[in-house]
mmCIF file of C-alpha atoms in Angstrom:
data_model
loop_
_atom_site.group_PDB
_atom_site.id
_atom_site.type_symbol
_atom_site.label_atom_id
_atom_site.label_comp_id
_atom_site.label_asym_id
_atom_site.label_seq_id
_atom_site.Cartn_x
_atom_site.Cartn_y
_atom_site.Cartn_z
ATOM 1 C CA MET R 924 0.337 0.114 -0.107
ATOM 2 C CA LYS R 925 0.130 0.260 1.180
ATOM 3 C CA ILE R 926 5.993 4.467 -1.849
ATOM 4 C CA ARG R 927 2.170 0.271 1.505
ATOM 5 C CA LEU R 928 4.219 1.990 -2.767
ATOM 6 C CA LEU R 929 5.139 6.501 -3.693
ATOM 7 C CA ALA R 930 4.484 9.633 -3.640
ATOM 8 C CA GLY R 931 2.235 11.727 -1.585
ATOM 9 C CA LEU R 932 -0.913 10.780 -0.344
ATOM 10 C CA LEU R 933 -4.550 12.650 0.117
ATOM 11 C CA ALA R 934 -5.730 13.948 3.545
ATOM 12 C CA LEU R 935 -8.849 14.904 4.289
ATOM 13 C CA GLY R 936 -8.985 15.679 8.305
ATOM 14 C CA LEU R 937 -7.759 13.585 11.310
ATOM 15 C CA ALA R 938 -11.380 12.174 12.046
ATOM 16 C CA ALA R 939 -11.960 10.652 8.758
ATOM 17 C CA THR R 940 -10.885 6.874 8.888
ATOM 18 C CA ALA R 941 -10.562 4.348 6.236
ATOM 19 C CA CYS R 942 -13.833 2.147 7.854
ATOM 20 C CA GLY R 943 -14.620 4.712 10.084
ATOM 21 C CA GLY R 944 -13.747 3.672 13.083
ATOM 22 C CA ALA R 945 -11.353 2.156 15.505
ATOM 23 C CA LYS R 946 -10.723 -1.200 16.959
ATOM 24 C CA VAL R 947 -9.525 -1.510 20.096
ATOM 25 C CA GLU R 948 -7.886 -4.324 21.918
ATOM 26 C CA THR R 949 -7.387 -4.697 25.276
ATOM 27 C CA ALA R 950 -4.548 -6.870 27.300
ATOM 28 C CA PRO R 951 -6.083 -8.936 30.413
ATOM 29 C CA SER R 952 -4.476 -7.497 33.055
ATOM 30 C CA SER R 953 -3.894 -3.362 32.148
ATOM 31 C CA SER R 954 -7.181 -2.171 32.782
ATOM 32 C CA ALA R 955 -5.673 0.937 35.135
ATOM 33 C CA ALA R 956 -2.625 1.261 32.503
ATOM 34 C CA PRO R 957 -1.500 4.740 32.366
ATOM 35 C CA GLN R 958 -2.675 6.768 28.641
ATOM 36 C CA GLY R 959 -1.227 8.507 26.235
ATOM 37 C CA GLY R 960 1.946 6.886 25.973
ATOM 38 C CA ALA R 961 3.769 3.308 26.806
ATOM 39 C CA SER R 962 5.711 2.734 29.086
ATOM 40 C CA SER R 963 7.909 -0.171 30.837
ATOM 41 C CA ALA R 964 5.776 -1.341 33.102
ATOM 42 C CA GLY R 965 2.500 -1.197 30.744
ATOM 43 C CA GLY R 966 0.440 1.529 29.140
ATOM 44 C CA THR R 967 -1.474 1.859 25.575
ATOM 45 C CA VAL R 968 0.377 1.753 22.543
ATOM 46 C CA LYS R 969 -1.914 2.949 18.942
ATOM 47 C CA ILE R 970 -0.643 1.945 16.078
ATOM 48 C CA ALA R 971 -2.968 2.783 12.606
ATOM 49 C CA ILE R 972 -4.043 0.745 10.424
ATOM 50 C CA ASN R 973 -3.755 2.116 7.051
ATOM 51 C CA PRO R 974 -6.125 0.835 4.375
ATOM 52 C CA TRP R 975 -3.851 -2.922 3.167
ATOM 53 C CA VAL R 976 -4.361 -6.223 4.082
ATOM 54 C CA GLY R 977 -0.423 -6.720 4.677
ATOM 55 C CA TYR R 978 -0.162 -4.022 6.875
ATOM 56 C CA GLU R 979 -2.472 -4.850 9.193
ATOM 57 C CA ALA R 980 -1.015 -8.085 9.143
ATOM 58 C CA SER R 981 2.154 -6.186 10.549
ATOM 59 C CA ALA R 982 0.400 -4.315 12.559
ATOM 60 C CA ASN R 983 -2.062 -7.329 14.548
ATOM 61 C CA VAL R 984 1.308 -9.441 14.609
ATOM 62 C CA VAL R 985 3.134 -6.532 16.834
ATOM 63 C CA ALA R 986 -0.430 -6.047 19.129
ATOM 64 C CA TYR R 987 -0.393 -9.601 19.556
ATOM 65 C CA LEU R 988 3.086 -9.041 21.198
ATOM 66 C CA LEU R 989 2.228 -5.954 23.194
ATOM 67 C CA LYS R 990 -0.519 -8.031 24.446
ATOM 68 C CA ASN R 991 0.280 -11.330 25.076
ATOM 69 C CA GLU R 992 4.334 -10.948 25.931
ATOM 70 C CA LEU R 993 4.298 -7.823 27.857
ATOM 71 C CA GLY R 994 0.769 -6.741 28.977
ATOM 72 C CA TYR R 995 -0.160 -3.783 27.191
ATOM 73 C CA THR R 996 -3.410 -2.106 25.767
ATOM 74 C CA VAL R 997 -3.387 -2.293 22.593
ATOM 75 C CA GLU R 998 -5.443 0.537 20.695
ATOM 76 C CA LEU R 999 -5.797 -0.373 16.598
ATOM 77 C CA PRO R 1000 -7.368 3.408 14.756
ATOM 78 C CA GLU R 1001 -7.988 3.172 11.223
ATOM 79 C CA ILE R 1002 -6.361 5.899 9.824
ATOM 80 C CA LYS R 1003 -4.941 6.327 6.179
ATOM 81 C CA GLU R 1004 -1.359 6.994 5.525
ATOM 82 C CA GLN R 1005 -1.117 10.843 5.511
ATOM 83 C CA LEU R 1006 -3.785 11.038 8.380
ATOM 84 C CA ALA R 1007 -1.723 8.872 10.181
ATOM 85 C CA TRP R 1008 1.201 10.786 10.463
ATOM 86 C CA GLU R 1009 -0.713 13.622 11.631
ATOM 87 C CA GLY R 1010 -1.480 11.604 13.720
ATOM 88 C CA PHE R 1011 2.284 11.918 15.672
ATOM 89 C CA GLU R 1012 1.473 15.550 16.394
ATOM 90 C CA THR R 1013 -1.958 15.374 17.980
ATOM 91 C CA GLY R 1014 -0.912 11.906 20.204
ATOM 92 C CA ASP R 1015 -3.540 9.971 18.120
ATOM 93 C CA VAL R 1016 -1.014 7.905 16.412
ATOM 94 C CA ASP R 1017 2.210 5.924 18.142
ATOM 95 C CA VAL R 1018 3.257 3.734 15.997
ATOM 96 C CA ILE R 1019 3.640 3.780 11.744
ATOM 97 C CA ILE R 1020 4.633 0.193 11.284
ATOM 98 C CA GLU R 1021 5.224 -0.087 7.587
ATOM 99 C CA ASN R 1022 6.039 3.006 6.180
ATOM 100 C CA TRP R 1023 6.149 3.175 1.812
ATOM 101 C CA GLY R 1024 9.050 6.483 1.619
ATOM 102 C CA HIS R 1025 6.771 9.759 1.651
ATOM 103 C CA PRO R 1026 9.860 11.439 2.074
ATOM 104 C CA ASP R 1027 7.789 14.999 1.914
ATOM 105 C CA LEU R 1028 5.967 13.541 5.280
ATOM 106 C CA LYS R 1029 9.857 12.861 7.004
ATOM 107 C CA LYS R 1030 10.616 15.590 6.412
ATOM 108 C CA THR R 1031 7.449 17.757 7.916
ATOM 109 C CA PHE R 1032 6.408 16.255 10.171
ATOM 110 C CA ILE R 1033 10.760 13.879 11.331
ATOM 111 C CA GLU R 1034 12.749 16.869 9.936
ATOM 112 C CA GLU R 1035 10.393 20.106 10.837
ATOM 113 C CA LYS R 1036 8.147 19.725 13.524
ATOM 114 C CA LYS R 1037 10.464 16.419 15.197
ATOM 115 C CA VAL R 1038 7.024 15.356 16.561
ATOM 116 C CA ALA R 1039 7.919 11.625 14.486
ATOM 117 C CA VAL R 1040 11.109 9.509 13.940
ATOM 118 C CA GLU R 1041 12.216 6.154 11.801
ATOM 119 C CA ALA R 1042 12.489 3.476 13.641
ATOM 120 C CA GLY R 1043 14.184 0.764 11.447
ATOM 121 C CA SER R 1044 12.881 -1.699 8.804
ATOM 122 C CA THR R 1045 10.351 -3.789 8.721
ATOM 123 C CA GLY R 1046 12.169 -5.998 6.110
ATOM 124 C CA ASN R 1047 9.896 -6.166 4.399
ATOM 125 C CA LYS R 1048 10.706 -5.110 0.341
ATOM 126 C CA GLY R 1049 7.964 -2.965 -1.363
ATOM 127 C CA VAL R 1050 7.683 -2.217 -4.745
ATOM 128 C CA ILE R 1051 4.960 -0.899 -6.269
ATOM 129 C CA GLY R 1052 3.687 -1.618 -10.439
ATOM 130 C CA TRP R 1053 1.453 -1.538 -12.927
ATOM 131 C CA TYR R 1054 0.141 -5.316 -13.718
ATOM 132 C CA ILE R 1055 -2.050 -7.683 -16.873
ATOM 133 C CA PRO R 1056 -3.341 -10.969 -16.002
ATOM 134 C CA LYS R 1057 -0.852 -13.461 -17.194
ATOM 135 C CA TRP R 1058 -2.905 -14.768 -19.764
ATOM 136 C CA MET R 1059 -2.855 -11.183 -21.445
ATOM 137 C CA ALA R 1060 0.813 -11.396 -21.760
ATOM 138 C CA ASP R 1061 0.225 -14.906 -23.650
ATOM 139 C CA LYS R 1062 -2.016 -13.659 -25.933
ATOM 140 C CA TYR R 1063 -0.087 -10.521 -26.273
ATOM 141 C CA PRO R 1064 3.526 -10.450 -25.746
ATOM 142 C CA ASP R 1065 4.686 -7.224 -26.594
ATOM 143 C CA ILE R 1066 1.767 -5.579 -24.100
ATOM 144 C CA THR R 1067 4.346 -5.895 -20.899
ATOM 145 C CA ASP R 1068 6.237 -2.683 -22.483
ATOM 146 C CA TYR R 1069 5.032 0.079 -22.213
ATOM 147 C CA LYS R 1070 5.359 1.213 -25.673
ATOM 148 C CA ASN R 1071 2.968 -0.997 -26.299
ATOM 149 C CA LEU R 1072 0.170 0.011 -24.087
ATOM 150 C CA ASN R 1073 -1.116 2.491 -25.967
ATOM 151 C CA LYS R 1074 -1.979 -0.290 -29.092
ATOM 152 C CA TYR R 1075 -4.125 -2.641 -26.824
ATOM 153 C CA ALA R 1076 -5.937 1.264 -25.487
ATOM 154 C CA GLU R 1077 -9.068 -0.103 -26.890
ATOM 155 C CA LEU R 1078 -9.137 -4.007 -24.920
ATOM 156 C CA PHE R 1079 -8.850 -1.756 -21.941
ATOM 157 C CA LYS R 1080 -12.257 0.611 -22.102
ATOM 158 C CA THR R 1081 -14.535 0.446 -19.410
ATOM 159 C CA SER R 1082 -17.996 3.101 -19.699
ATOM 160 C CA GLU R 1083 -15.813 4.867 -16.912
ATOM 161 C CA SER R 1084 -12.568 5.349 -19.253
ATOM 162 C CA GLY R 1085 -14.512 6.889 -21.992
ATOM 163 C CA ASP R 1086 -12.223 6.587 -25.230
ATOM 164 C CA LYS R 1087 -9.480 5.821 -22.996
ATOM 165 C CA GLY R 1088 -8.169 2.791 -21.787
ATOM 166 C CA GLN R 1089 -8.502 2.142 -18.220
ATOM 167 C CA LEU R 1090 -5.162 1.613 -15.388
ATOM 168 C CA LEU R 1091 -7.717 0.954 -12.344
ATOM 169 C CA PHE R 1092 -6.170 2.134 -8.394
ATOM 170 C CA GLY R 1093 -7.220 1.665 -5.488
ATOM 171 C CA ASP R 1094 -7.972 3.642 -2.300
ATOM 172 C CA PRO R 1095 -7.464 7.649 -3.095
ATOM 173 C CA SER R 1096 -5.211 7.494 -0.419
ATOM 174 C CA TYR R 1097 -2.163 5.508 -1.803
ATOM 175 C CA VAL R 1098 0.871 6.817 -3.299
ATOM 176 C CA SER R 1099 1.045 7.042 -7.132
ATOM 177 C CA ASN R 1100 2.493 8.378 -9.964
ATOM 178 C CA GLU R 1101 0.192 7.644 -12.239
ATOM 179 C CA GLU R 1102 -1.541 10.620 -13.802
ATOM 180 C CA ALA R 1103 1.858 11.661 -14.115
ATOM 181 C CA LEU R 1104 3.542 8.474 -16.014
ATOM 182 C CA ILE R 1105 0.140 8.599 -18.083
ATOM 183 C CA LYS R 1106 1.126 12.366 -19.433
ATOM 184 C CA ASN R 1107 4.324 11.654 -19.138
ATOM 185 C CA LEU R 1108 4.382 8.903 -21.171
ATOM 186 C CA LYS R 1109 2.673 10.182 -23.838
ATOM 187 C CA LEU R 1110 -0.210 7.013 -22.718
ATOM 188 C CA ASN R 1111 -3.699 7.369 -24.348
ATOM 189 C CA TYR R 1112 -5.732 5.725 -20.355
ATOM 190 C CA LYS R 1113 -7.134 7.291 -17.404
ATOM 191 C CA VAL R 1114 -6.908 6.867 -13.921
ATOM 192 C CA VAL R 1115 -10.215 5.408 -12.846
ATOM 193 C CA VAL R 1116 -10.030 4.964 -9.171
ATOM 194 C CA GLY R 1117 -11.896 1.691 -8.039
ATOM 195 C CA GLY R 1118 -12.010 3.241 -4.169
ATOM 196 C CA SER R 1119 -10.240 0.091 -2.253
ATOM 197 C CA GLU R 1120 -7.819 -2.931 -2.136
ATOM 198 C CA ALA R 1121 -10.409 -5.327 -2.378
ATOM 199 C CA ALA R 1122 -11.555 -3.391 -5.397
ATOM 200 C CA LEU R 1123 -8.346 -4.302 -6.872
ATOM 201 C CA ILE R 1124 -7.862 -7.728 -5.895
ATOM 202 C CA LYS R 1125 -11.637 -8.503 -7.340
ATOM 203 C CA GLY R 1126 -10.428 -6.848 -9.862
ATOM 204 C CA ALA R 1127 -7.549 -9.165 -10.857
ATOM 205 C CA GLN R 1128 -9.546 -12.906 -9.765
ATOM 206 C CA GLN R 1129 -11.999 -11.683 -11.814
ATOM 207 C CA ALA R 1130 -9.957 -10.969 -15.006
ATOM 208 C CA GLN R 1131 -7.766 -13.613 -14.974
ATOM 209 C CA THR R 1132 -10.665 -16.582 -14.432
ATOM 210 C CA GLN R 1133 -13.302 -14.262 -16.767
ATOM 211 C CA GLN R 1134 -10.417 -13.428 -19.616
ATOM 212 C CA LYS R 1135 -11.584 -10.023 -19.062
ATOM 213 C CA PRO R 1136 -8.652 -7.278 -20.282
ATOM 214 C CA LEU R 1137 -7.315 -5.329 -17.106
ATOM 215 C CA LEU R 1138 -4.196 -3.038 -16.305
ATOM 216 C CA PHE R 1139 -4.400 -1.659 -12.723
ATOM 217 C CA TYR R 1140 -2.277 -0.260 -9.812
ATOM 218 C CA PHE R 1141 -0.801 -3.109 -7.317
ATOM 219 C CA TRP R 1142 1.902 -3.786 -5.178
ATOM 220 C CA ASP R 1143 3.990 -6.548 -4.019
ATOM 221 C CA PRO R 1144 4.330 -8.117 -1.196
ATOM 222 C CA HIS R 1145 0.765 -9.290 -1.295
ATOM 223 C CA TRP R 1146 -0.956 -12.457 -1.086
ATOM 224 C CA LEU R 1147 -2.849 -11.908 -4.073
ATOM 225 C CA PHE R 1148 0.737 -13.421 -5.905
ATOM 226 C CA SER R 1149 0.944 -16.838 -4.317
ATOM 227 C CA LYS R 1150 -3.147 -17.026 -5.501
ATOM 228 C CA THR R 1151 -3.683 -15.352 -9.187
ATOM 229 C CA GLU R 1152 -0.682 -15.456 -12.200
ATOM 230 C CA LEU R 1153 -0.145 -11.687 -12.510
ATOM 231 C CA VAL R 1154 2.194 -10.237 -15.057
ATOM 232 C CA ARG R 1155 3.728 -6.742 -14.882
ATOM 233 C CA VAL R 1156 3.972 -4.261 -17.713
ATOM 234 C CA ASN R 1157 7.581 -2.489 -17.617
ATOM 235 C CA LEU R 1158 7.538 1.010 -17.595
ATOM 236 C CA PRO R 1159 10.729 3.221 -17.958
ATOM 237 C CA ALA R 1160 13.309 2.103 -15.349
ATOM 238 C CA TYR R 1161 13.982 3.508 -11.628
ATOM 239 C CA THR R 1162 16.599 5.401 -11.238
ATOM 240 C CA GLU R 1163 17.643 7.268 -8.595
ATOM 241 C CA GLY R 1164 16.184 11.207 -8.956
ATOM 242 C CA CYS R 1165 13.551 10.102 -11.718
ATOM 243 C CA ASP R 1166 10.384 10.719 -9.516
ATOM 244 C CA ALA R 1167 12.216 14.015 -7.516
ATOM 245 C CA ASP R 1168 9.657 15.650 -9.153
ATOM 246 C CA PRO R 1169 5.686 14.571 -9.038
ATOM 247 C CA LYS R 1170 4.273 15.996 -12.062
ATOM 248 C CA LYS R 1171 7.288 14.756 -14.796
ATOM 249 C CA VAL R 1172 7.989 11.160 -13.448
ATOM 250 C CA ALA R 1173 8.686 9.156 -16.065
ATOM 251 C CA CYS R 1174 10.091 5.937 -14.696
ATOM 252 C CA ASP R 1175 8.678 3.393 -13.137
ATOM 253 C CA TYR R 1176 8.382 2.606 -8.808
ATOM 254 C CA PRO R 1177 12.131 2.036 -7.232
ATOM 255 C CA GLU R 1178 11.652 -1.195 -4.485
ATOM 256 C CA MET R 1179 11.476 0.021 -1.068
ATOM 257 C CA ASP R 1180 13.091 -1.572 2.163
ATOM 258 C CA LEU R 1181 9.806 -0.321 3.591
ATOM 259 C CA ASP R 1182 10.581 0.652 7.494
ATOM 260 C CA LYS R 1183 8.648 1.346 11.125
ATOM 261 C CA ILE R 1184 7.478 5.193 11.788
ATOM 262 C CA VAL R 1185 6.830 6.684 15.426
ATOM 263 C CA SER R 1186 5.854 9.182 17.603
ATOM 264 C CA THR R 1187 9.227 10.762 19.219
ATOM 265 C CA LYS R 1188 7.245 10.485 22.573
ATOM 266 C CA PHE R 1189 6.715 7.174 21.960
ATOM 267 C CA ALA R 1190 11.110 7.002 20.996
ATOM 268 C CA THR R 1191 11.662 8.323 24.470
ATOM 269 C CA SER R 1192 8.831 7.103 26.537
ATOM 270 C CA GLY R 1193 7.486 3.590 25.034
ATOM 271 C CA GLY R 1194 9.574 1.286 27.046
ATOM 272 C CA LYS R 1195 9.837 -2.031 26.118
ATOM 273 C CA ALA R 1196 6.674 -1.526 23.853
ATOM 274 C CA TYR R 1197 8.919 0.688 21.391
ATOM 275 C CA GLU R 1198 12.045 -1.841 21.886
ATOM 276 C CA LEU R 1199 10.007 -4.345 20.087
ATOM 277 C CA VAL R 1200 8.465 -2.367 17.289
ATOM 278 C CA LYS R 1201 12.033 -1.487 17.064
ATOM 279 C CA ASN R 1202 12.727 -5.287 16.798
ATOM 280 C CA PHE R 1203 10.291 -6.202 14.753
ATOM 281 C CA ASN R 1204 11.607 -7.636 11.807
ATOM 282 C CA TRP R 1205 10.102 -10.058 9.641
ATOM 283 C CA THR R 1206 10.020 -10.937 5.736
ATOM 284 C CA ASN R 1207 7.212 -10.739 2.255
ATOM 285 C CA GLU R 1208 6.875 -14.328 2.885
ATOM 286 C CA ASP R 1209 5.366 -14.332 6.602
ATOM 287 C CA GLN R 1210 3.476 -11.218 6.103
ATOM 288 C CA ASN R 1211 1.758 -12.843 2.942
ATOM 289 C CA ALA R 1212 1.265 -15.862 5.509
ATOM 290 C CA VAL R 1213 -0.787 -14.077 7.902
ATOM 291 C CA ALA R 1214 -2.361 -12.168 5.664
ATOM 292 C CA ASP R 1215 -3.427 -15.077 3.622
ATOM 293 C CA ASP R 1216 -5.322 -16.113 6.687
ATOM 294 C CA MET R 1217 -7.240 -12.552 7.054
ATOM 295 C CA THR R 1218 -8.723 -13.062 3.903
ATOM 296 C CA ASN R 1219 -9.049 -16.267 2.248
ATOM 297 C CA ASN R 1220 -8.779 -18.548 5.471
ATOM 298 C CA GLY R 1221 -12.062 -16.635 7.466
ATOM 299 C CA MET R 1222 -9.687 -15.074 9.975
ATOM 300 C CA THR R 1223 -9.163 -12.313 12.417
ATOM 301 C CA GLY R 1224 -6.604 -10.328 12.264
ATOM 302 C CA GLU R 1225 -5.450 -11.669 16.561
ATOM 303 C CA GLN R 1226 -6.276 -15.356 15.171
ATOM 304 C CA ALA R 1227 -4.305 -14.533 12.695
ATOM 305 C CA ALA R 1228 -1.609 -13.127 14.531
ATOM 306 C CA LYS R 1229 -1.105 -16.354 16.724
ATOM 307 C CA LYS R 1230 -1.013 -19.138 14.269
ATOM 308 C CA TRP R 1231 1.726 -17.309 12.881
ATOM 309 C CA VAL R 1232 3.367 -16.457 16.411
ATOM 310 C CA GLU R 1233 2.863 -20.120 17.749
ATOM 311 C CA ALA R 1234 4.811 -21.450 14.290
ATOM 312 C CA ASN R 1235 7.789 -19.183 14.094
ATOM 313 C CA THR R 1236 8.569 -18.944 17.889
ATOM 314 C CA ALA R 1237 12.292 -18.233 17.187
ATOM 315 C CA LYS R 1238 12.013 -15.524 15.074
ATOM 316 C CA TRP R 1239 9.381 -12.727 17.273
ATOM 317 C CA GLN R 1240 11.219 -13.658 20.210
ATOM 318 C CA ALA R 1241 14.808 -12.178 18.865
ATOM 319 C CA TRP R 1242 12.321 -8.980 19.492
ATOM 320 C CA ILE R 1243 11.343 -9.283 22.803
ATOM 321 C CA PRO R 1244 13.470 -6.962 24.887
ATOM 322 C CA LYS R 1245 15.359 -8.188 26.979
#
């Protein structure tokens, strides 16, 4: 998503959340824990939930360990990306567990306002791209070269895209260079907002099973790649600085080392909770396993986290503060 995969995100005010609410989970023995920042003696940790399931998988595993290993109360408010950063300033957010780049937000909230700090890599490698179902690449072998996309624009036309080919997008808050790419690469396409991760997943699955043309924005890591055959369209190769000016972007997205961001207050007073968040580090395969259970196997985030934790003791024990 959730570059979660790079350029800036939309904001509407902190009250507007991804799903209009907040999920609150409480540790068994911390009802009397102090609010407004964790400490080594317990407390409340607020981990923002950004709107894609991979992020939610990471957040639920960290939340499960905070509660069950360290005795903290954990709140998981559903907040879109830029709004979560604003939460560092208001005290509504302690942790963003998976950050996709955002040098603009880092400049504002880390360098200038100094209300947030980096907390190290998640271990996940992320990249955004344009994808088509595999059957299209098999039928039209040259379609994976962006230079040939205009030749196939007719195939991708929809009622929403009019006389142009459709490029299906997800949640409006996602990192996006799509408008600039279409303009600067002179592509006869229009971005159509599906509105959510679920819309992208449904579109991809239908495109493959029903042999329907689809060009869409997506990202890795994601469990969908283990369920549906997708092929990436090759945009001009990314080079350092090619995306420096959002209006002039004409290159693909880079691979990113996804990192964690926490409030400055949490970093200085979060105690063992902060140490656990800082130590948290796993693989794309780890995240995809939890996300798959949450999406396809009927598990809640907590159930999927519990399953992963029970199967990976050696890995997470290294994250627990001594």
